Coordinates of C-alpha atoms and ligand atoms in Angstrom, one line a residue:
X285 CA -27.2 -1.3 -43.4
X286 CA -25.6 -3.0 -46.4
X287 CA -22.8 -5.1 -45.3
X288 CA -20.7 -7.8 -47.3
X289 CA -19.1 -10.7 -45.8
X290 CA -15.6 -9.0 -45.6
X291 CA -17.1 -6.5 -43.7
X292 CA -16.9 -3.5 -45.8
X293 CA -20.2 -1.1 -45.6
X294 CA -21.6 -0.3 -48.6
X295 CA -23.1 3.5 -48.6
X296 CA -22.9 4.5 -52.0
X297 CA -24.4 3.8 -55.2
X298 CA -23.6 4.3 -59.2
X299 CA -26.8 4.6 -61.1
X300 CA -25.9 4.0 -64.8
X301 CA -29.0 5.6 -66.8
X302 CA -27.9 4.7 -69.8
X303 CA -25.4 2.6 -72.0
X304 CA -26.1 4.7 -74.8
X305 CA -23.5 7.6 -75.5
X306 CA -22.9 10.3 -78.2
X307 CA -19.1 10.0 -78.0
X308 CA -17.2 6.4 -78.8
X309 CA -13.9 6.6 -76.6
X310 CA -12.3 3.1 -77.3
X311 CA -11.4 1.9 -73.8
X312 CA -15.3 2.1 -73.3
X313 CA -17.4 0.8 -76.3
X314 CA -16.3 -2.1 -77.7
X315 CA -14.5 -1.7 -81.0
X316 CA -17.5 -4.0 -82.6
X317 CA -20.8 -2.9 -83.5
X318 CA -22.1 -2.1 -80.0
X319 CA -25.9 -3.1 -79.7
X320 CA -28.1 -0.6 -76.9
X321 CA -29.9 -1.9 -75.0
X322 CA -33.8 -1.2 -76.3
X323 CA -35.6 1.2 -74.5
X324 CA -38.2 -1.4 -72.2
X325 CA -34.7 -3.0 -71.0
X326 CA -34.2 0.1 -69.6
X327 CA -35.2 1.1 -65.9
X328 CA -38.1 4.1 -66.3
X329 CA -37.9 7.1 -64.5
X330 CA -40.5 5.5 -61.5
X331 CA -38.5 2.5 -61.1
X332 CA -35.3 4.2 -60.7
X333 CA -36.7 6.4 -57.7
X334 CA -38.0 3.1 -56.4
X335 CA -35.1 1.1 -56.7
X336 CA -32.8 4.5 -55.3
X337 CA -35.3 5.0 -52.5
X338 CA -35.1 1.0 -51.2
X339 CA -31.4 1.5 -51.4
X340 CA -31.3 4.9 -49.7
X341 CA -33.7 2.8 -46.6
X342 CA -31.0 0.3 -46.4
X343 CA -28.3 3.4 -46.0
X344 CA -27.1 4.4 -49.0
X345 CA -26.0 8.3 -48.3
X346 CA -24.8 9.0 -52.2
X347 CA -26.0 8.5 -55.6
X348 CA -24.2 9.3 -58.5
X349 CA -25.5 9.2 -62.0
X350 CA -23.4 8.0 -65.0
X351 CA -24.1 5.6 -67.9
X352 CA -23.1 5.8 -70.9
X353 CA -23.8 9.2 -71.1
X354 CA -26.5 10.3 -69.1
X355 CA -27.2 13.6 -70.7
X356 CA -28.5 11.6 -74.1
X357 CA -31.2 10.2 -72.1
X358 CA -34.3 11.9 -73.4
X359 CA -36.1 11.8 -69.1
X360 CA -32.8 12.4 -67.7
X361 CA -34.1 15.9 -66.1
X362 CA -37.2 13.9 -65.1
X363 CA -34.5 11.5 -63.2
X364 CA -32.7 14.0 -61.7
X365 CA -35.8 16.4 -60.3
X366 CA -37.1 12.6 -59.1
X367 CA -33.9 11.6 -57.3
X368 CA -32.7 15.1 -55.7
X369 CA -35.8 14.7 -52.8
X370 CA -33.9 11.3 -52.1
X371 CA -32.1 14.0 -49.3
X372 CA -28.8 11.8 -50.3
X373 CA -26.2 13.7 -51.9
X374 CA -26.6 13.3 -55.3
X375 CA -23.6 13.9 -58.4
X376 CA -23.0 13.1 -61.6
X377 CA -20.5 12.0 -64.2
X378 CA -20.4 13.0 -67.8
X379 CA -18.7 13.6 -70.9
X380 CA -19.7 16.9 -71.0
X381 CA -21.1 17.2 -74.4
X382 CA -24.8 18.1 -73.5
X383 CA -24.4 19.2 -69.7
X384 CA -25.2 23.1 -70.3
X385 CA -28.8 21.8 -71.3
X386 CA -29.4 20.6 -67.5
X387 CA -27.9 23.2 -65.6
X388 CA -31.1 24.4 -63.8
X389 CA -31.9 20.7 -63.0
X390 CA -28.6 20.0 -62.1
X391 CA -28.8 23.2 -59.5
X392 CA -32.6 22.8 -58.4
X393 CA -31.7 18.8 -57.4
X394 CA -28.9 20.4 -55.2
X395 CA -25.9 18.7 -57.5
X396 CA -23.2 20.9 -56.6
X397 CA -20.2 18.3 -57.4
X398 CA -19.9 17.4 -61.6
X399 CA -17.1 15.1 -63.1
X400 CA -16.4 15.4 -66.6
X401 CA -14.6 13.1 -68.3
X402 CA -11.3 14.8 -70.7
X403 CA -8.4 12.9 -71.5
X404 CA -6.5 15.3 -74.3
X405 CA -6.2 19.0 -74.5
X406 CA -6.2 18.7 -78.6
X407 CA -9.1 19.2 -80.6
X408 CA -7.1 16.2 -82.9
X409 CA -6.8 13.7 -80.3
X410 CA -10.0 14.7 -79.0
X411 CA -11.8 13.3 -82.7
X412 CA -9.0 10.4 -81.8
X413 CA -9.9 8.9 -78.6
X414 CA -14.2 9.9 -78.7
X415 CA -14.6 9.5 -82.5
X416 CA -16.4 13.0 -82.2
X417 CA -15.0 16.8 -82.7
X418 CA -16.5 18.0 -79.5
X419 CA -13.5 19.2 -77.6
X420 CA -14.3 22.9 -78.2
X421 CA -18.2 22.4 -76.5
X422 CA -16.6 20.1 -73.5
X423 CA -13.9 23.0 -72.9
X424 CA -16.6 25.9 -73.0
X425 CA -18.8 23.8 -70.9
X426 CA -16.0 23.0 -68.1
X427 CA -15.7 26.8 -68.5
X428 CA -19.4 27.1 -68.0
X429 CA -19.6 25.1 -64.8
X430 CA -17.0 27.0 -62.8
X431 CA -18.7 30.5 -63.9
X432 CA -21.9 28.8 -61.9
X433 CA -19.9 27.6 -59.1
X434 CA -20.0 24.0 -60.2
X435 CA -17.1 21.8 -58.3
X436 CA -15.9 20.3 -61.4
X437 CA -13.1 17.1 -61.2
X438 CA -11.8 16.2 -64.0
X439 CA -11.2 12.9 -65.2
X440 CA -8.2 11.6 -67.3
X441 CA -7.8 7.9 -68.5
X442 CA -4.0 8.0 -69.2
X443 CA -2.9 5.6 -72.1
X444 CA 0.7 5.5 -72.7
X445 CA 1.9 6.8 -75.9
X446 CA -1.6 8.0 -76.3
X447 CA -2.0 11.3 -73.7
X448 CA 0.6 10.5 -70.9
X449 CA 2.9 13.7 -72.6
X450 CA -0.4 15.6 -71.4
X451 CA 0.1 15.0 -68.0
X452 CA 2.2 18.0 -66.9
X453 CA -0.6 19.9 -69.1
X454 CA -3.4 18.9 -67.1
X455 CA -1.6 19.2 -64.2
X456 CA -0.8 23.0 -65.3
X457 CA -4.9 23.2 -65.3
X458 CA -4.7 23.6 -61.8
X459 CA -2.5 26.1 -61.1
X460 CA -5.3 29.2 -61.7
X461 CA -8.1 27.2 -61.0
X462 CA -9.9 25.5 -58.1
X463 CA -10.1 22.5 -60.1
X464 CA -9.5 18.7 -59.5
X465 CA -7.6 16.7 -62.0
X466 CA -7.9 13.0 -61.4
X467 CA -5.7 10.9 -63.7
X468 CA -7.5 7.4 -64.3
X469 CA -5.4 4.1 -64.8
X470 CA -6.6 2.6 -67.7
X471 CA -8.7 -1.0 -67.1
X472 CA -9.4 -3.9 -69.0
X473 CA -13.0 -4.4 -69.8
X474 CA -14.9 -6.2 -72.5
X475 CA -13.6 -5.7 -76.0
X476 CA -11.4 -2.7 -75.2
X477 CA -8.4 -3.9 -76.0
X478 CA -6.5 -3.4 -73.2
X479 CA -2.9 -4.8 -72.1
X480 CA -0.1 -4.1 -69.5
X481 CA 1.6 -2.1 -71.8
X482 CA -0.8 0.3 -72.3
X483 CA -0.8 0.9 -68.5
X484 CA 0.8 3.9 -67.4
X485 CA 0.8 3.2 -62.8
X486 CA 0.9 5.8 -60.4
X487 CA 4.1 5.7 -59.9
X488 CA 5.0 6.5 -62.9
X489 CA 2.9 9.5 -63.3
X490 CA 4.3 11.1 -59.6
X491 CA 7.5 10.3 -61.1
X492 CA 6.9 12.4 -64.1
X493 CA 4.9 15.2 -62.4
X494 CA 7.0 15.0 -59.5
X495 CA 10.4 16.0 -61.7
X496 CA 8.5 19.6 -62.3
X497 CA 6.1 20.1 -58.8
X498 CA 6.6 19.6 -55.5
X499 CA 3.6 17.0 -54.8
X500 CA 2.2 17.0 -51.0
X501 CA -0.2 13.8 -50.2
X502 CA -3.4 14.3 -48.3
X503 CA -5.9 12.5 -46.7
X504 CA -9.4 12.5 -47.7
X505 CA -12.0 9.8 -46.4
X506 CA -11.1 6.3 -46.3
X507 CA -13.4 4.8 -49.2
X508 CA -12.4 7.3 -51.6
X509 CA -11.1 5.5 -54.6
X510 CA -8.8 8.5 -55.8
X511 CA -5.4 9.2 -53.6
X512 CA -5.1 12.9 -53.5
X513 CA -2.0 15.6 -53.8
X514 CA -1.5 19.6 -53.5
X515 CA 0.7 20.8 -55.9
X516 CA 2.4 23.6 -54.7
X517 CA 1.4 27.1 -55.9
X518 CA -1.7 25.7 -57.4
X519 CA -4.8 26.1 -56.4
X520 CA -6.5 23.2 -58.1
X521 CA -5.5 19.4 -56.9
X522 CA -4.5 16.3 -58.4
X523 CA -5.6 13.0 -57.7
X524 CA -4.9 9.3 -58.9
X525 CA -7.4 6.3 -59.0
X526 CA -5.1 3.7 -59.0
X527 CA -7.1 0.1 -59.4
X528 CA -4.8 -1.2 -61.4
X529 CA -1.2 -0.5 -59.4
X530 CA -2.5 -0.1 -56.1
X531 CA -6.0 -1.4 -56.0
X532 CA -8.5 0.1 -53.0
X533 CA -10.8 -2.9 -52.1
X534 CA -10.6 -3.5 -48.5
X535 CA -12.2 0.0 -48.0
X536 CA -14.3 0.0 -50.6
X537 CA -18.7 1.1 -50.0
X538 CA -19.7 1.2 -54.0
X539 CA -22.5 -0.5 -55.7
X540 CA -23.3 -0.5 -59.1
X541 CA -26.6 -0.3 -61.0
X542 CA -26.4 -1.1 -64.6
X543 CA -29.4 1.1 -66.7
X544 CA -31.3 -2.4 -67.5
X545 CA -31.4 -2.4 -63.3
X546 CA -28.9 -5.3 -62.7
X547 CA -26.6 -4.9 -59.9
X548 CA -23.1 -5.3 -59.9
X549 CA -21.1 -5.4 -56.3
X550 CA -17.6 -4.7 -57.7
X551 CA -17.0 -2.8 -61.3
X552 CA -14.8 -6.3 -62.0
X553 CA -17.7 -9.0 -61.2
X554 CA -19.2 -11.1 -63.7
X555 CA -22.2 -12.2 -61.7
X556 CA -25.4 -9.6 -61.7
X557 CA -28.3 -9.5 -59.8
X558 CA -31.0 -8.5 -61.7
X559 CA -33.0 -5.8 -59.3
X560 CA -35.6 -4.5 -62.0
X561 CA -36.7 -7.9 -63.1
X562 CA -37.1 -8.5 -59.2
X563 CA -39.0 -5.1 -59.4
X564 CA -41.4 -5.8 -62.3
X565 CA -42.6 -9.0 -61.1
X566 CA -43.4 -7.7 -57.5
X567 CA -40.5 -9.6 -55.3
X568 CA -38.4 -8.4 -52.8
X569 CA -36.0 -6.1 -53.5
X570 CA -34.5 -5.6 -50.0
X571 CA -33.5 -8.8 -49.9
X572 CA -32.0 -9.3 -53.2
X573 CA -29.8 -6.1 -52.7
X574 CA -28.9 -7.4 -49.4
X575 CA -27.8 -11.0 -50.9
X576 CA -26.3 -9.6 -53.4
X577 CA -23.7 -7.3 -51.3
X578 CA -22.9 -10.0 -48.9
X579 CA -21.6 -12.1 -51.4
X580 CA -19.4 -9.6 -53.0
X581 CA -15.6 -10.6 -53.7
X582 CA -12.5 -9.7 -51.2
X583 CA -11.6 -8.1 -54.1
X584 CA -11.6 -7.2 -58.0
X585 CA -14.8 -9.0 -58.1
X586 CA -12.2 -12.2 -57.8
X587 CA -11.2 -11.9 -60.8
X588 CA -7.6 -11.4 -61.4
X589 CA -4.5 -10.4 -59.0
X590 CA -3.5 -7.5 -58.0
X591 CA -0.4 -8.5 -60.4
X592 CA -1.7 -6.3 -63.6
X593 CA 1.3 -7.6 -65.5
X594 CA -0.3 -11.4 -64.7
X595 CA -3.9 -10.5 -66.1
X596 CA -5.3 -12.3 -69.3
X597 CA -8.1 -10.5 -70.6
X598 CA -9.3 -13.7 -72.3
X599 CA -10.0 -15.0 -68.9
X600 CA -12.2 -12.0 -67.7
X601 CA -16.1 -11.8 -68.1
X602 CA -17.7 -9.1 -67.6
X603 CA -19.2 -6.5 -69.6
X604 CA -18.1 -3.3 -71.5
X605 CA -17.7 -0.1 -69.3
X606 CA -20.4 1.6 -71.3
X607 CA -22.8 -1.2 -70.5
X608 CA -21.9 -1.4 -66.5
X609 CA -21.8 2.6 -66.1
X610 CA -18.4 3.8 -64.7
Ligands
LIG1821 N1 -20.1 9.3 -70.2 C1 -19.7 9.7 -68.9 C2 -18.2 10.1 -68.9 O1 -17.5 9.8 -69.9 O2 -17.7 10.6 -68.0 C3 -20.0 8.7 -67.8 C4 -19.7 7.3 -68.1 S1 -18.0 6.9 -68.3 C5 -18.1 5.1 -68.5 C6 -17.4 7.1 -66.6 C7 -15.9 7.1 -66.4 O3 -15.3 5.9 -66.8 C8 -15.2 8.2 -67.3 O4 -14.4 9.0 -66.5 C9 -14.4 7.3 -68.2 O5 -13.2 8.0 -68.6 C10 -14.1 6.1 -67.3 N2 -13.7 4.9 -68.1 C11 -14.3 4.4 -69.1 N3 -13.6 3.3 -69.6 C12 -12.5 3.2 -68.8 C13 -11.4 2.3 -68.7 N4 -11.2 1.3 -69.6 N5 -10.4 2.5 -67.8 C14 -10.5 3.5 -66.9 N6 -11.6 4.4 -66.9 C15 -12.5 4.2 -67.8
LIG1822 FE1 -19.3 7.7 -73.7 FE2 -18.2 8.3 -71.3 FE3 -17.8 5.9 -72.5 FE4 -16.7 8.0 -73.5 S1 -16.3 7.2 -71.5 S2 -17.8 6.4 -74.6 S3 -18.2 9.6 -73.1 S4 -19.7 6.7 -71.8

């Protein structure tokens, strides 16, 4: 069992495949020239089922894949055929550029849950925020997924002045459609550019949404990061991860593996453990994963308050999204 020293259980684990990406959304490559990582940085198809399967011995019960975009890895059906006979639940998060290439993988590995990311419903503001005109192929493909009885979530960071006048249209997504819209809160990470002012909380989206739909809370299990709602009449739900208003670490079970096989214990730390170099050069693995849980932060990887307005991005370290794998 992987256990910290807060006593938090950690069963679940983000495999980033990739910090490469066909899209550029801003809050997630650095506005500089972003460097990849070169290819033998990168953990091979064999060394990710390794490094999943010690994990799944110490009790890891889900996997999901992200990156960057894992779709723009060449091996990524290799991956996925390698990791569905894992016999953990296995999902993925993408961008949804690339994923009707990978639906018979996707199906044959038993993936039955997708998350795409979308933040506008405008082609315009689509080219805005990725940098690419791919809004048409993401719609068509979210399309595609339901026809094959995909679950699809979708996820929306919401920037204010950017897409937070969306909200009421995402949330109208769901009235026909047995879809989940989860509305992000957008983070600081390395060279995004991020301040308290472009945070739109919570709150303040329930306020907004809550002025046209009656919104009815529900449970789901306790280390799910998003806080869920009905809306009535719809058949789709909402749901809000809220780590910058509300944050969710004392129940939280998530590791992180970035694609060059370090591992991160909270999305915020800026230590790293590096697991593949432990790997190559024939050490323990076991007990690296296990030190490196046990020493994992109360929370935000202890580094900045739950205050958001208080929080000076100068004085965080840590790396881009795209490089840690969201
Ligand atoms: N390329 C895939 C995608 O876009 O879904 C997977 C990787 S992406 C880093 C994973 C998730 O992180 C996406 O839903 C994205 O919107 C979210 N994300 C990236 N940067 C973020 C930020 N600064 N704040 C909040 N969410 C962010
Ligand atoms: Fe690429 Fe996803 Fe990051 Fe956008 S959020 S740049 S699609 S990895």
């Amino acid at each position: 069992m992987l256990i910290d020293k807060h006593h938090r259980i950690h069963d679940y684990l983000r495999i980033s495949l990739t910090d490469n990406c066909n899209l550029r959304c801003f809050y997630c490559m650095p506005n500089e020239d972003y460097h990849f990582m070169p290819h033998q940085q990168l953990m091979q198809p064999q060394e990710i089922l390794k490094i999943a399967q010690t994990f799944v011995n110490l009790g890891v019960k889900k996997i999901r894949l992200t990156g960057g975009e894992p779709f723009v890895r060449k091996d990524a059906a290799e991956i996925i055929q390698l990791l569905g006979g894992l016999g953990v639940e296995l999902a993925i998060t993408t961008n949804g550029t690339r994923v009707e290439l990978f639906l018979d993988q996707l199906e044959a590995a038993g993936i039955q849950s997708i998350n795409i990311s979308l933040d506008t419903l405008q082609r315009e503001k689509f080219q805005l925020i990725t940098g690419r005109d791919l809004f048409e192929k993401v719609k068509e493909n979210i399309a595609l997924l339901m026809q094959r009885g995909f679950k699809v979530k979708i996820n929306v960071v919401v920037v204010k002045g950017l897409n937070d006048q969306e909200i009421l249209d995402f949330v109208h997504l769901t009235k026909d459609q047995s879809i989940t819209v989860r509305f992000i809160e957008f983070m600081p990470f390395d060279g995004n550019n991020w301040n308290a002012d472009k945070l739109v909380t919570w709150q303040e989206m329930l306020q907004q949404i809550g002025q046209k739909h009656q919104l009815t809370a529900f449970a789901t299990e306790a280390s799910d990061t998003s806080k869920y709602y009905t809306v009535a009449g719809h058949q789709g739900k909402l749901a809000f991860i809220t780590t910058m208003s509300a944050a969710f670490c004392s129940t939280c079970n998530r590791i992180r593996l970035t694609a060059d096989g370090k591992i991160k214990n909270c999305l915020f730390s800026e230590s790293e453990s590096d697991l593949l170099g432990i790997l190559r050069s024939g050490g323990d693995l076991e007990q690296l994963i296990q030190m490196s849980i046990w020493d994992k932060h109360a929370a935000l990887g202890g580094q900045f308050s739950k205050d958001f307005e208080k929080i000076d991005t100068n004085n965080l370290h840590n790396r881009s999204m795209i490089a840690i794998g969201g």
